[in-house]
Amino acid sequence: MTGTNAGDPDGYVDIAVVGAGPSGLYAAYYAGFRGLSCAVVDALDEPGGQVAALYPEKPIHDVAGLPGVKGRELVAALVAQAEPFGPRYLLGHTATTLTPRGTGWTIGTDRGRQVHAGAVVIAAGLGRFVPRRLPCAVPYEGRGVAYHVPDPAAHRDKDVVVVGGGDSAVDWALTLAPLARTTTLVHRRGTFRAHAHSVKQLLDSPVRVLTDARVTACHGTTRLAEVEITQEAGTLRLPAQELVAALGFSAALGPLADWGAALEDGLFRADPATRETSLPGVYAVGDGSTHPGRVPLISVGFGEAATAVNHAAVALRPGSRLAPAHSTDPDAAGGGTARTWS
Ligand code: FAD
């Protein structure tokens, strides 16, 4: 069962999902399962939302049926689950505009693409992530300096410096230490904000921990080679081919806030029964949506995504049933190939 408009040269899909976090990826699966074509737009270059960007190596314990699944594994499983239905991924595109088009909508992106859709599911979390930058490291971004770690194996046998004092910084240091030649954690304060258990692990690990310390300069010709670290006692230079600035991310709805859907505390207000926003055919799910009694968790976002897509399915195909066939029914499984738009 594939979406009737999946190959439309006009770029029309039944459902456009904004955000490829867990809620958006599950919405993409659900659209396919309901026989609807789907496009997923995300500002990041990889799917997974907060899970991929902030904690891909952390085990997540409260996703139903997957005890202790690593963030990275959960995202890969969500992508694989949707893949047979061939959702189109438009990664590295920020959705900026929403305009009515017939009975549906057109989403415009910051890179000039348009997605025409019968319905829109906003699964944008708290908005587009922007990393907090380490000013002296900016010239080496992409040349040894990164804000998260998409591939820990790339740090094998390297001298790694992690900067920060929260959970991400401590987790990255612990994840990379077994792979790296040396791992140094630099934190500007004397105490960590991270989980106490993780801090204990850190202090028991081979990671060199420098507190009340700042990275004050980066050196290297084509790539990062050394960092300068300043403490009260003086300055030291360390070899560093990789620096992870885990200083946190800020998130902002940005242009989505001007789409005309009613907001409450910066979140899209959604009907709890249907997930529809104040705009007809525009649904909101996951962390970026709200209703009385909201619980922002991955597992809740999954349910909201299924609810939104089932209601969109009825709106797009009047006469179709709200409750889908069981996924165990062999006729309910679809086909197709995932595609990425550039
Ligand atoms: P997000 O994951 O935030 O994804 C939103 C996506 O939308 C992002 O990829 C973003 O780039 C994209 N986006 C935003 N605006 C635009 C735009 N204009 N155009 C294009 N794309 C856009 N939850 C749990 O249930 N269990 C846990 O154990 C757990 N641990 C956590 C640990 C940490 C350190 C953190 C930070 C969170 C944790 N959470 C946990 C919360 C969980 O990650 C979120 O509830 C979940 O990621 C929400 O998913 P989402 O798909 O709604 O939004």
PDB file of N, CA and C in Angstrom, residues 4-88:
ATOM      1  N   THR A   4      -0.834   7.495  -2.916  1.00  0.00           N
ATOM      2  CA  THR A   4      -1.187   7.683  -4.312  1.00  0.00           C
ATOM      3  C   THR A   4      -0.395   8.817  -4.955  1.00  0.00           C
ATOM      4  N   ASN A   5       0.096   9.733  -4.138  1.00  0.00           N
ATOM      5  CA  ASN A   5       0.792  10.887  -4.704  1.00  0.00           C
ATOM      6  C   ASN A   5       2.296  10.823  -4.503  1.00  0.00           C
ATOM      7  N   ALA A   6       2.796   9.635  -4.110  1.00  0.00           N
ATOM      8  CA  ALA A   6       4.206   9.553  -3.704  1.00  0.00           C
ATOM      9  C   ALA A   6       5.147  10.054  -4.786  1.00  0.00           C
ATOM     10  N   GLY A   7       4.808   9.820  -6.061  1.00  0.00           N
ATOM     11  CA  GLY A   7       5.748  10.210  -7.112  1.00  0.00           C
ATOM     12  C   GLY A   7       5.348  11.481  -7.833  1.00  0.00           C
ATOM     13  N   ASP A   8       4.437  12.248  -7.256  1.00  0.00           N
ATOM     14  CA  ASP A   8       3.912  13.431  -7.911  1.00  0.00           C
ATOM     15  C   ASP A   8       5.029  14.417  -8.235  1.00  0.00           C
ATOM     16  N   PRO A   9       5.219  14.777  -9.531  1.00  0.00           N
ATOM     17  CA  PRO A   9       6.315  15.685  -9.890  1.00  0.00           C
ATOM     18  C   PRO A   9       6.152  17.073  -9.278  1.00  0.00           C
ATOM     19  N   ASP A  10       4.925  17.380  -8.872  1.00  0.00           N
ATOM     20  CA  ASP A  10       4.624  18.660  -8.251  1.00  0.00           C
ATOM     21  C   ASP A  10       5.198  18.729  -6.837  1.00  0.00           C
ATOM     22  N   GLY A  11       5.713  17.600  -6.322  1.00  0.00           N
ATOM     23  CA  GLY A  11       6.228  17.585  -4.962  1.00  0.00           C
ATOM     24  C   GLY A  11       5.115  17.449  -3.952  1.00  0.00           C
ATOM     25  N   TYR A  12       3.936  16.979  -4.402  1.00  0.00           N
ATOM     26  CA  TYR A  12       2.824  16.831  -3.462  1.00  0.00           C
ATOM     27  C   TYR A  12       2.967  15.544  -2.670  1.00  0.00           C
ATOM     28  N   VAL A  13       2.749  15.640  -1.383  1.00  0.00           N
ATOM     29  CA  VAL A  13       2.617  14.441  -0.556  1.00  0.00           C
ATOM     30  C   VAL A  13       1.344  14.587   0.268  1.00  0.00           C
ATOM     31  N   ASP A  14       0.843  13.463   0.732  1.00  0.00           N
ATOM     32  CA  ASP A  14      -0.362  13.536   1.566  1.00  0.00           C
ATOM     33  C   ASP A  14      -0.040  14.247   2.885  1.00  0.00           C
ATOM     34  N   ILE A  15       1.088  13.857   3.480  1.00  0.00           N
ATOM     35  CA  ILE A  15       1.419  14.429   4.798  1.00  0.00           C
ATOM     36  C   ILE A  15       2.848  14.954   4.795  1.00  0.00           C
ATOM     37  N   ALA A  16       3.008  16.204   5.180  1.00  0.00           N
ATOM     38  CA  ALA A  16       4.351  16.769   5.380  1.00  0.00           C
ATOM     39  C   ALA A  16       4.593  16.831   6.883  1.00  0.00           C
ATOM     40  N   VAL A  17       5.703  16.246   7.305  1.00  0.00           N
ATOM     41  CA  VAL A  17       6.053  16.255   8.722  1.00  0.00           C
ATOM     42  C   VAL A  17       7.198  17.240   8.914  1.00  0.00           C
ATOM     43  N   VAL A  18       7.057  18.134   9.848  1.00  0.00           N
ATOM     44  CA  VAL A  18       8.149  19.069  10.169  1.00  0.00           C
ATOM     45  C   VAL A  18       8.834  18.547  11.424  1.00  0.00           C
ATOM     46  N   GLY A  19      10.060  18.070  11.251  1.00  0.00           N
ATOM     47  CA  GLY A  19      10.804  17.536  12.395  1.00  0.00           C
ATOM     48  C   GLY A  19      10.990  16.036  12.270  1.00  0.00           C
ATOM     49  N   ALA A  20      12.259  15.607  12.273  1.00  0.00           N
ATOM     50  CA  ALA A  20      12.573  14.175  12.168  1.00  0.00           C
ATOM     51  C   ALA A  20      13.081  13.637  13.498  1.00  0.00           C
ATOM     52  N   GLY A  21      12.528  14.171  14.595  1.00  0.00           N
ATOM     53  CA  GLY A  21      12.788  13.565  15.902  1.00  0.00           C
ATOM     54  C   GLY A  21      11.971  12.294  16.016  1.00  0.00           C
ATOM     55  N   PRO A  22      11.961  11.678  17.197  1.00  0.00           N
ATOM     56  CA  PRO A  22      11.223  10.428  17.331  1.00  0.00           C
ATOM     57  C   PRO A  22       9.753  10.557  16.955  1.00  0.00           C
ATOM     58  N   SER A  23       9.117  11.669  17.333  1.00  0.00           N
ATOM     59  CA  SER A  23       7.683  11.820  17.007  1.00  0.00           C
ATOM     60  C   SER A  23       7.485  11.935  15.505  1.00  0.00           C
ATOM     61  N   GLY A  24       8.324  12.735  14.835  1.00  0.00           N
ATOM     62  CA  GLY A  24       8.182  12.922  13.392  1.00  0.00           C
ATOM     63  C   GLY A  24       8.484  11.644  12.625  1.00  0.00           C
ATOM     64  N   LEU A  25       9.497  10.900  13.066  1.00  0.00           N
ATOM     65  CA  LEU A  25       9.834   9.650  12.375  1.00  0.00           C
ATOM     66  C   LEU A  25       8.698   8.643  12.525  1.00  0.00           C
ATOM     67  N   TYR A  26       8.104   8.625  13.703  1.00  0.00           N
ATOM     68  CA  TYR A  26       6.996   7.679  13.882  1.00  0.00           C
ATOM     69  C   TYR A  26       5.775   8.125  13.073  1.00  0.00           C
ATOM     70  N   ALA A  27       5.583   9.439  12.953  1.00  0.00           N
ATOM     71  CA  ALA A  27       4.492   9.939  12.099  1.00  0.00           C
ATOM     72  C   ALA A  27       4.722   9.504  10.650  1.00  0.00           C
ATOM     73  N   ALA A  28       5.999   9.498  10.227  1.00  0.00           N
ATOM     74  CA  ALA A  28       6.311   9.081   8.847  1.00  0.00           C
ATOM     75  C   ALA A  28       5.965   7.600   8.662  1.00  0.00           C
ATOM     76  N   TYR A  29       6.321   6.784   9.657  1.00  0.00           N
ATOM     77  CA  TYR A  29       5.939   5.365   9.574  1.00  0.00           C
ATOM     78  C   TYR A  29       4.425   5.257   9.484  1.00  0.00           C
ATOM     79  N   TYR A  30       3.752   5.989  10.362  1.00  0.00           N
ATOM     80  CA  TYR A  30       2.307   5.827  10.451  1.00  0.00           C
ATOM     81  C   TYR A  30       1.598   6.289   9.184  1.00  0.00           C
ATOM     82  N   ALA A  31       2.152   7.350   8.576  1.00  0.00           N
ATOM     83  CA  ALA A  31       1.574   7.807   7.306  1.00  0.00           C
ATOM     84  C   ALA A  31       1.666   6.681   6.283  1.00  0.00           C
ATOM     85  N   GLY A  32       2.850   6.069   6.186  1.00  0.00           N
ATOM     86  CA  GLY A  32       3.013   4.971   5.235  1.00  0.00           C
ATOM     87  C   GLY A  32       2.078   3.825   5.544  1.00  0.00           C
ATOM     88  N   PHE A  33       1.966   3.516   6.806  1.00  0.00           N
ATOM     89  CA  PHE A  33       1.096   2.421   7.225  1.00  0.00           C
ATOM     90  C   PHE A  33      -0.357   2.682   6.827  1.00  0.00           C
ATOM     91  N   ARG A  34      -0.734   3.977   6.840  1.00  0.00           N
ATOM     92  CA  ARG A  34      -2.097   4.340   6.441  1.00  0.00           C
ATOM     93  C   ARG A  34      -2.217   4.532   4.930  1.00  0.00           C
ATOM     94  N   GLY A  35      -1.155   4.224   4.181  1.00  0.00           N
ATOM     95  CA  GLY A  35      -1.222   4.350   2.728  1.00  0.00           C
ATOM     96  C   GLY A  35      -1.089   5.780   2.242  1.00  0.00           C
ATOM     97  N   LEU A  36      -0.475   6.635   3.063  1.00  0.00           N
ATOM     98  CA  LEU A  36      -0.341   8.046   2.702  1.00  0.00           C
ATOM     99  C   LEU A  36       1.112   8.351   2.386  1.00  0.00           C
ATOM    100  N   SER A  37       1.342   9.112   1.333  1.00  0.00           N
ATOM    101  CA  SER A  37       2.716   9.515   1.032  1.00  0.00           C
ATOM    102  C   SER A  37       3.149  10.606   2.011  1.00  0.00           C
ATOM    103  N   CYS A  38       4.455  10.689   2.212  1.00  0.00           N
ATOM    104  CA  CYS A  38       4.928  11.548   3.311  1.00  0.00           C
ATOM    105  C   CYS A  38       6.292  12.148   2.988  1.00  0.00           C
ATOM    106  N   ALA A  39       6.487  13.374   3.395  1.00  0.00           N
ATOM    107  CA  ALA A  39       7.808  14.005   3.345  1.00  0.00           C
ATOM    108  C   ALA A  39       8.141  14.488   4.754  1.00  0.00           C
ATOM    109  N   VAL A  40       9.412  14.358   5.125  1.00  0.00           N
ATOM    110  CA  VAL A  40       9.862  14.784   6.449  1.00  0.00           C
ATOM    111  C   VAL A  40      10.933  15.852   6.265  1.00  0.00           C
ATOM    112  N   VAL A  41      10.704  17.016   6.834  1.00  0.00           N
ATOM    113  CA  VAL A  41      11.644  18.137   6.707  1.00  0.00           C
ATOM    114  C   VAL A  41      12.343  18.323   8.053  1.00  0.00           C
ATOM    115  N   ASP A  42      13.667  18.389   8.052  1.00  0.00           N
ATOM    116  CA  ASP A  42      14.352  18.689   9.312  1.00  0.00           C
ATOM    117  C   ASP A  42      15.540  19.607   9.062  1.00  0.00           C
ATOM    118  N   ALA A  43      15.717  20.522   9.995  1.00  0.00           N
ATOM    119  CA  ALA A  43      16.804  21.491   9.899  1.00  0.00           C
ATOM    120  C   ALA A  43      18.165  20.822  10.072  1.00  0.00           C
ATOM    121  N   LEU A  44      18.195  19.717  10.810  1.00  0.00           N
ATOM    122  CA  LEU A  44      19.473  19.028  11.032  1.00  0.00           C
ATOM    123  C   LEU A  44      19.810  18.153   9.827  1.00  0.00           C
ATOM    124  N   ASP A  45      21.080  17.760   9.743  1.00  0.00           N
ATOM    125  CA  ASP A  45      21.511  16.939   8.611  1.00  0.00           C
ATOM    126  C   ASP A  45      21.241  15.461   8.822  1.00  0.00           C
ATOM    127  N   GLU A  46      20.822  15.097  10.025  1.00  0.00           N
ATOM    128  CA  GLU A  46      20.543  13.686  10.273  1.00  0.00           C
ATOM    129  C   GLU A  46      19.228  13.581  11.035  1.00  0.00           C
ATOM    130  N   PRO A  47      18.522  12.460  10.871  1.00  0.00           N
ATOM    131  CA  PRO A  47      17.280  12.307  11.609  1.00  0.00           C
ATOM    132  C   PRO A  47      17.547  11.979  13.073  1.00  0.00           C
ATOM    133  N   GLY A  48      16.545  12.175  13.911  1.00  0.00           N
ATOM    134  CA  GLY A  48      16.672  11.755  15.312  1.00  0.00           C
ATOM    135  C   GLY A  48      16.413  12.848  16.326  1.00  0.00           C
ATOM    136  N   GLY A  49      16.330  14.108  15.886  1.00  0.00           N
ATOM    137  CA  GLY A  49      15.997  15.186  16.812  1.00  0.00           C
ATOM    138  C   GLY A  49      16.931  15.239  18.008  1.00  0.00           C
ATOM    139  N   GLN A  50      16.364  15.506  19.173  1.00  0.00           N
ATOM    140  CA  GLN A  50      17.169  15.618  20.397  1.00  0.00           C
ATOM    141  C   GLN A  50      17.960  14.338  20.664  1.00  0.00           C
ATOM    142  N   VAL A  51      17.349  13.212  20.339  1.00  0.00           N
ATOM    143  CA  VAL A  51      17.986  11.936  20.669  1.00  0.00           C
ATOM    144  C   VAL A  51      19.311  11.802  19.924  1.00  0.00           C
ATOM    145  N   ALA A  52      19.295  12.120  18.632  1.00  0.00           N
ATOM    146  CA  ALA A  52      20.523  11.998  17.836  1.00  0.00           C
ATOM    147  C   ALA A  52      21.497  13.127  18.162  1.00  0.00           C
ATOM    148  N   ALA A  53      20.965  14.319  18.390  1.00  0.00           N
ATOM    149  CA  ALA A  53      21.858  15.483  18.553  1.00  0.00           C
ATOM    150  C   ALA A  53      22.435  15.571  19.953  1.00  0.00           C
ATOM    151  N   LEU A  54      21.683  15.133  20.954  1.00  0.00           N
ATOM    152  CA  LEU A  54      22.110  15.394  22.334  1.00  0.00           C
ATOM    153  C   LEU A  54      22.556  14.151  23.090  1.00  0.00           C
ATOM    154  N   TYR A  55      21.983  12.981  22.779  1.00  0.00           N
ATOM    155  CA  TYR A  55      22.365  11.832  23.600  1.00  0.00           C
ATOM    156  C   TYR A  55      22.305  10.504  22.847  1.00  0.00           C
ATOM    157  N   PRO A  56      22.965  10.443  21.693  1.00  0.00           N
ATOM    158  CA  PRO A  56      22.870   9.202  20.901  1.00  0.00           C
ATOM    159  C   PRO A  56      23.442   7.975  21.597  1.00  0.00           C
ATOM    160  N   GLU A  57      24.364   8.177  22.530  1.00  0.00           N
ATOM    161  CA  GLU A  57      24.991   7.017  23.178  1.00  0.00           C
ATOM    162  C   GLU A  57      24.337   6.663  24.510  1.00  0.00           C
ATOM    163  N   LYS A  58      23.368   7.440  24.943  1.00  0.00           N
ATOM    164  CA  LYS A  58      22.750   7.189  26.254  1.00  0.00           C
ATOM    165  C   LYS A  58      21.724   6.070  26.123  1.00  0.00           C
ATOM    166  N   PRO A  59      21.692   5.133  27.060  1.00  0.00           N
ATOM    167  CA  PRO A  59      20.605   4.158  27.021  1.00  0.00           C
ATOM    168  C   PRO A  59      19.298   4.806  27.501  1.00  0.00           C
ATOM    169  N   ILE A  60      18.237   4.564  26.755  1.00  0.00           N
ATOM    170  CA  ILE A  60      16.910   5.088  27.117  1.00  0.00           C
ATOM    171  C   ILE A  60      16.130   3.904  27.685  1.00  0.00           C
ATOM    172  N   HIS A  61      15.547   4.083  28.850  1.00  0.00           N
ATOM    173  CA  HIS A  61      14.963   2.939  29.548  1.00  0.00           C
ATOM    174  C   HIS A  61      13.447   2.895  29.484  1.00  0.00           C
ATOM    175  N   ASP A  62      12.815   3.988  29.004  1.00  0.00           N
ATOM    176  CA  ASP A  62      11.353   4.024  29.136  1.00  0.00           C
ATOM    177  C   ASP A  62      10.629   4.042  27.791  1.00  0.00           C
ATOM    178  N   VAL A  63      11.249   3.454  26.772  1.00  0.00           N
ATOM    179  CA  VAL A  63      10.528   3.270  25.512  1.00  0.00           C
ATOM    180  C   VAL A  63       9.951   1.855  25.538  1.00  0.00           C
ATOM    181  N   ALA A  64       8.646   1.759  25.341  1.00  0.00           N
ATOM    182  CA  ALA A  64       7.971   0.477  25.507  1.00  0.00           C
ATOM    183  C   ALA A  64       8.620  -0.611  24.654  1.00  0.00           C
ATOM    184  N   GLY A  65       8.930  -1.718  25.284  1.00  0.00           N
ATOM    185  CA  GLY A  65       9.413  -2.893  24.549  1.00  0.00           C
ATOM    186  C   GLY A  65      10.883  -2.854  24.196  1.00  0.00           C
ATOM    187  N   LEU A  66      11.572  -1.755  24.497  1.00  0.00           N
ATOM    188  CA  LEU A  66      12.993  -1.643  24.130  1.00  0.00           C
ATOM    189  C   LEU A  66      13.809  -1.219  25.356  1.00  0.00           C
ATOM    190  N   PRO A  67      13.974  -2.093  26.337  1.00  0.00           N
ATOM    191  CA  PRO A  67      14.682  -1.662  27.554  1.00  0.00           C
ATOM    192  C   PRO A  67      16.135  -1.318  27.260  1.00  0.00           C
ATOM    193  N   GLY A  68      16.572  -0.169  27.745  1.00  0.00           N
ATOM    194  CA  GLY A  68      17.980   0.207  27.617  1.00  0.00           C
ATOM    195  C   GLY A  68      18.440   0.419  26.188  1.00  0.00           C
ATOM    196  N   VAL A  69      17.527   0.854  25.311  1.00  0.00           N
ATOM    197  CA  VAL A  69      17.937   1.068  23.909  1.00  0.00           C
ATOM    198  C   VAL A  69      18.770   2.359  23.838  1.00  0.00           C
ATOM    199  N   LYS A  70      19.898   2.289  23.120  1.00  0.00           N
ATOM    200  CA  LYS A  70      20.711   3.502  22.949  1.00  0.00           C
ATOM    201  C   LYS A  70      19.981   4.455  22.009  1.00  0.00           C
ATOM    202  N   GLY A  71      20.175   5.762  22.244  1.00  0.00           N
ATOM    203  CA  GLY A  71      19.520   6.750  21.401  1.00  0.00           C
ATOM    204  C   GLY A  71      19.748   6.483  19.920  1.00  0.00           C
ATOM    205  N   ARG A  72      20.991   6.201  19.584  1.00  0.00           N
ATOM    206  CA  ARG A  72      21.356   5.959  18.189  1.00  0.00           C
ATOM    207  C   ARG A  72      20.585   4.761  17.611  1.00  0.00           C
ATOM    208  N   GLU A  73      20.457   3.712  18.428  1.00  0.00           N
ATOM    209  CA  GLU A  73      19.753   2.504  17.962  1.00  0.00           C
ATOM    210  C   GLU A  73      18.263   2.789  17.786  1.00  0.00           C
ATOM    211  N   LEU A  74      17.711   3.580  18.692  1.00  0.00           N
ATOM    212  CA  LEU A  74      16.278   3.901  18.582  1.00  0.00           C
ATOM    213  C   LEU A  74      16.012   4.667  17.289  1.00  0.00           C
ATOM    214  N   VAL A  75      16.871   5.635  16.994  1.00  0.00           N
ATOM    215  CA  VAL A  75      16.667   6.434  15.775  1.00  0.00           C
ATOM    216  C   VAL A  75      16.794   5.533  14.542  1.00  0.00           C
ATOM    217  N   ALA A  76      17.819   4.677  14.536  1.00  0.00           N
ATOM    218  CA  ALA A  76      18.000   3.779  13.382  1.00  0.00           C
ATOM    219  C   ALA A  76      16.776   2.874  13.215  1.00  0.00           C
ATOM    220  N   ALA A  77      16.220   2.417  14.326  1.00  0.00           N
ATOM    221  CA  ALA A  77      15.052   1.532  14.245  1.00  0.00           C
ATOM    222  C   ALA A  77      13.832   2.290  13.725  1.00  0.00           C
ATOM    223  N   LEU A  78      13.683   3.544  14.150  1.00  0.00           N
ATOM    224  CA  LEU A  78      12.545   4.340  13.673  1.00  0.00           C
ATOM    225  C   LEU A  78      12.655   4.603  12.169  1.00  0.00           C
ATOM    226  N   VAL A  79      13.874   4.911  11.726  1.00  0.00           N
ATOM    227  CA  VAL A  79      14.088   5.146  10.284  1.00  0.00           C
ATOM    228  C   VAL A  79      13.792   3.857   9.515  1.00  0.00           C
ATOM    229  N   ALA A  80      14.281   2.732  10.038  1.00  0.00           N
ATOM    230  CA  ALA A  80      14.068   1.441   9.359  1.00  0.00           C
ATOM    231  C   ALA A  80      12.582   1.088   9.323  1.00  0.00           C
ATOM    232  N   GLN A  81      11.874   1.440  10.382  1.00  0.00           N
ATOM    233  CA  GLN A  81      10.442   1.105  10.443  1.00  0.00           C
ATOM    234  C   GLN A  81       9.657   1.861   9.374  1.00  0.00           C
ATOM    235  N   ALA A  82      10.055   3.108   9.118  1.00  0.00           N
ATOM    236  CA  ALA A  82       9.342   3.919   8.116  1.00  0.00           C
ATOM    237  C   ALA A  82       9.801   3.603   6.697  1.00  0.00           C
ATOM    238  N   GLU A  83      11.028   3.098   6.579  1.00  0.00           N
ATOM    239  CA  GLU A  83      11.682   2.964   5.267  1.00  0.00           C
ATOM    240  C   GLU A  83      10.864   2.205   4.215  1.00  0.00           C
ATOM    241  N   PRO A  84      10.185   1.108   4.557  1.00  0.00           N
ATOM    242  CA  PRO A  84       9.449   0.400   3.506  1.00  0.00           C
ATOM    243  C   PRO A  84       8.402   1.251   2.809  1.00  0.00           C
ATOM    244  N   PHE A  85       7.995   2.337   3.441  1.00  0.00           N
ATOM    245  CA  PHE A  85       6.956   3.180   2.849  1.00  0.00           C
ATOM    246  C   PHE A  85       7.533   4.343   2.045  1.00  0.00           C
ATOM    247  N   GLY A  86       8.856   4.433   2.026  1.00  0.00           N
ATOM    248  CA  GLY A  86       9.512   5.428   1.174  1.00  0.00           C
ATOM    249  C   GLY A  86       9.253   6.877   1.511  1.00  0.00           C
ATOM    250  N   PRO A  87       9.323   7.272   2.792  1.00  0.00           N
ATOM    251  CA  PRO A  87       9.169   8.707   3.057  1.00  0.00           C
ATOM    252  C   PRO A  87      10.294   9.493   2.408  1.00  0.00           C
ATOM    253  N   ARG A  88      10.003  10.713   1.973  1.00  0.00           N
ATOM    254  CA  ARG A  88      11.052  11.569   1.390  1.00  0.00           C
ATOM    255  C   ARG A  88      11.628  12.421   2.506  1.00  0.00           C
TER     256      ARG A  88
END
